[in-house]
XYZ file of C-alpha atoms in Angstrom:
212
model
C -1.846 17.562 -16.332
C -5.374 17.510 -17.711
C -7.576 20.503 -18.048
C -10.874 20.282 -16.097
C -13.578 22.810 -15.265
C -12.494 23.963 -11.778
C -12.229 27.235 -9.942
C -8.980 29.242 -10.312
C -7.576 29.744 -6.810
C -7.987 33.379 -5.801
C -9.157 34.526 -9.281
C -12.763 33.587 -9.036
C -12.736 32.509 -12.750
C -13.575 29.159 -14.205
C -12.264 27.933 -17.461
C -12.846 24.739 -19.574
C -10.447 23.104 -21.844
C -12.506 24.226 -24.905
C -12.415 27.900 -23.804
C -8.630 27.750 -23.402
C -8.045 25.975 -26.653
C -10.314 28.239 -28.574
C -8.619 31.351 -27.049
C -5.220 29.921 -28.002
C -6.430 29.131 -31.591
C -7.667 32.670 -31.958
C -4.152 33.941 -30.887
C -2.596 31.592 -33.532
C -4.902 32.701 -36.214
C -4.422 36.380 -35.574
C -0.812 36.536 -34.583
C 0.872 33.216 -35.390
C 2.315 30.526 -33.091
C 5.391 32.725 -32.055
C 3.064 35.170 -30.281
C 1.153 32.533 -28.337
C 2.295 32.802 -24.683
C 0.624 32.201 -21.298
C 0.521 35.948 -20.828
C -1.037 36.528 -24.315
C -3.586 33.693 -23.601
C -4.632 35.270 -20.304
C -5.286 38.671 -22.158
C -7.277 36.841 -24.763
C -9.427 35.195 -22.022
C -9.724 38.252 -19.977
C -8.209 36.695 -16.873
C -5.146 37.453 -14.629
C -1.721 36.481 -16.062
C -1.499 33.583 -13.657
C -5.003 32.105 -14.137
C -4.109 29.949 -17.142
C -1.507 27.981 -15.026
C -4.204 26.662 -12.886
C -5.329 24.637 -15.996
C -2.189 24.304 -18.167
C 1.275 23.674 -16.836
C 3.204 25.611 -19.436
C 3.379 26.673 -22.893
C 4.275 23.126 -24.226
C 1.144 21.629 -22.699
C -0.828 24.473 -24.142
C 0.588 23.703 -27.589
C -0.182 20.040 -27.178
C -3.877 20.938 -26.570
C -3.837 23.228 -29.602
C -2.345 20.849 -31.827
C -4.811 18.123 -30.866
C -7.710 20.370 -31.197
C -6.433 21.848 -34.628
C -6.391 18.405 -36.235
C -9.480 17.082 -34.569
C -11.816 15.545 -37.130
C -9.304 14.340 -39.513
C -10.484 10.822 -40.628
C -8.819 8.185 -42.708
C -10.885 7.351 -45.860
C -12.000 3.736 -45.799
C -10.496 1.270 -48.131
C -13.639 0.858 -50.181
C -13.790 4.624 -50.970
C -11.138 4.269 -53.711
C -7.532 3.453 -54.749
C -4.797 4.356 -52.336
C -3.868 7.416 -54.462
C -7.355 8.797 -53.979
C -7.493 8.042 -50.413
C -4.084 9.567 -49.686
C -4.954 12.737 -51.556
C -8.237 13.014 -49.592
C -6.345 12.580 -46.278
C -3.643 15.030 -47.088
C -6.476 17.384 -48.100
C -8.122 17.156 -44.738
C -4.827 17.935 -42.903
C -3.943 20.761 -45.150
C -7.420 22.293 -44.630
C -6.871 22.230 -40.833
C -3.476 23.779 -41.122
C -4.765 26.548 -43.373
C -7.239 27.551 -40.627
C -4.308 27.958 -38.095
C -1.445 29.721 -39.840
C 1.959 28.779 -38.322
C 0.697 25.616 -36.576
C 2.785 23.395 -38.649
C 5.851 24.556 -36.872
C 4.346 23.331 -33.679
C 3.260 20.003 -34.992
C 6.680 19.169 -36.512
C 7.902 18.774 -33.023
C 4.909 17.270 -31.408
C 3.344 14.941 -33.928
C 4.849 11.746 -32.499
C 3.783 12.643 -29.035
C 0.169 13.671 -29.627
C -0.987 12.865 -33.194
C -0.224 9.212 -33.573
C -3.803 8.583 -34.953
C -3.045 11.001 -37.856
C 0.468 9.495 -38.517
C -1.020 5.997 -38.437
C -3.804 6.960 -40.949
C -1.256 7.995 -43.557
C 1.049 5.010 -42.914
C -1.825 2.563 -43.115
C -2.770 3.782 -46.515
C 0.873 3.517 -47.615
C 1.074 -0.091 -46.394
C -2.112 -0.844 -48.207
C -0.538 0.468 -51.387
C 2.267 -2.096 -50.943
C 5.225 0.018 -49.666
C 7.798 -1.768 -47.546
C 8.195 -0.745 -43.928
C 11.301 1.181 -44.703
C 9.659 3.108 -47.616
C 6.451 3.802 -45.625
C 8.642 5.694 -43.148
C 10.476 7.524 -46.010
C 7.139 8.253 -47.670
C 5.526 9.568 -44.508
C 8.575 11.919 -43.929
C 8.044 13.267 -47.418
C 4.410 13.837 -46.920
C 5.037 15.451 -43.632
C 7.660 17.797 -45.041
C 5.186 18.841 -47.793
C 2.316 19.511 -45.408
C 4.106 21.056 -42.405
C 7.009 22.639 -44.101
C 5.503 24.419 -47.136
C 4.962 27.725 -45.378
C 8.793 28.012 -44.967
C 9.058 28.076 -48.778
C 7.291 31.303 -49.126
C 8.971 34.201 -47.496
C 6.747 36.588 -45.637
C 9.095 39.467 -46.406
C 9.022 39.830 -50.151
C 11.127 43.022 -50.109
C 14.236 40.900 -50.539
C 12.988 40.123 -54.000
C 12.832 43.712 -55.007
C 16.104 44.793 -53.433
C 18.348 42.655 -55.821
C 18.606 42.177 -59.408
C 17.373 38.751 -60.191
C 18.555 36.380 -62.835
C 16.078 36.049 -65.675
C 14.994 32.562 -64.813
C 14.391 33.531 -61.118
C 12.548 36.777 -62.143
C 10.265 34.753 -64.576
C 9.255 32.297 -61.882
C 9.051 34.406 -58.780
C 6.265 36.725 -60.223
C 4.090 33.747 -59.396
C 5.121 33.790 -55.648
C 1.613 34.350 -54.347
C 0.659 30.956 -55.813
C 2.705 29.273 -53.218
C -0.053 29.905 -50.532
C -2.760 29.093 -52.890
C -4.710 26.201 -54.381
C -2.609 25.978 -57.645
C 0.675 25.265 -55.740
C -0.922 22.982 -53.298
C -2.648 20.896 -56.146
C 0.634 20.768 -58.124
C 2.632 19.616 -55.089
C 0.147 16.838 -54.264
C 0.135 15.638 -57.775
C 3.986 15.472 -57.844
C 4.019 13.865 -54.467
C 1.644 10.997 -55.391
C 3.313 10.624 -58.929
C 6.604 10.282 -57.166
C 5.333 7.678 -54.695
C 3.745 5.681 -57.684
C 7.288 5.522 -59.297
C 8.961 4.594 -56.102
C 6.481 1.778 -55.702
C 7.070 0.322 -59.070
C 10.837 0.546 -58.341
C 10.629 -1.091 -54.972
C 12.332 -4.411 -55.003
C 10.128 -7.359 -54.212
C 12.569 -8.414 -51.519
C 11.759 -5.205 -49.488
C 8.106 -6.027 -49.095
C 7.219 -8.015 -46.062
C-alpha cells in the first residue's frame, strides 16, 4: 500500500508521504520508537486518529517508510576512493550518523533491513567481497557489523541508577565511570577500529580454499 497525495475520506485533510514520514521521525527523535503509534502520529500531524490509515495500512508499514527515509542518502564509497578498510569505515560512519539522528531506530531496522534496506546491506557486502572475504565470511562479517551499528544502544543502560544502588567490584567501578563515553565519539571510534582490525585478522586467517 503506497502513500500518495490524496484526500482523506471525510477528514478534508491531505497528506503526502514526506509529511507522514517527517512527522513520524519527529516522534522517534522526541520520544523513541516505542512511542510511535498511529494515534501518536495523528496528534503530531494535527489530524483525526483515523486519518493516517487512509495513507498507511498499519504501524509496520509506517515503520518501513520511516526506516527507508532515515537511511536515505547512504552511498557506497567507490573502489577508487581508497582501500577496503577506508571505504568500510566511511560507509559505517554514514549509517551511524543516520542512526544518531533518530534514536531508537536501530531496533526497528534490525527486523526490517532484509525487507526494505537491501541496498545498504549490498553496499557493505560488496566492500567485503572486494576485500577478499569468502561468501560465508561476508555473511558473518556483515552480521558483526550490523550488531555493532544497530545494537550498540542496548549496551548503555538508560537507567543508570542501577549502578549506584549496588557495591561494584573495583574493576567494574573503575571502568563504568566512563559510561557516558558509550554514546559518544570515543566509544564509536574505538569500536570501529576494533571491528576493522578484527576483520583484517580474519581475512589473513581465511583458508584459500574458502574463497570462490
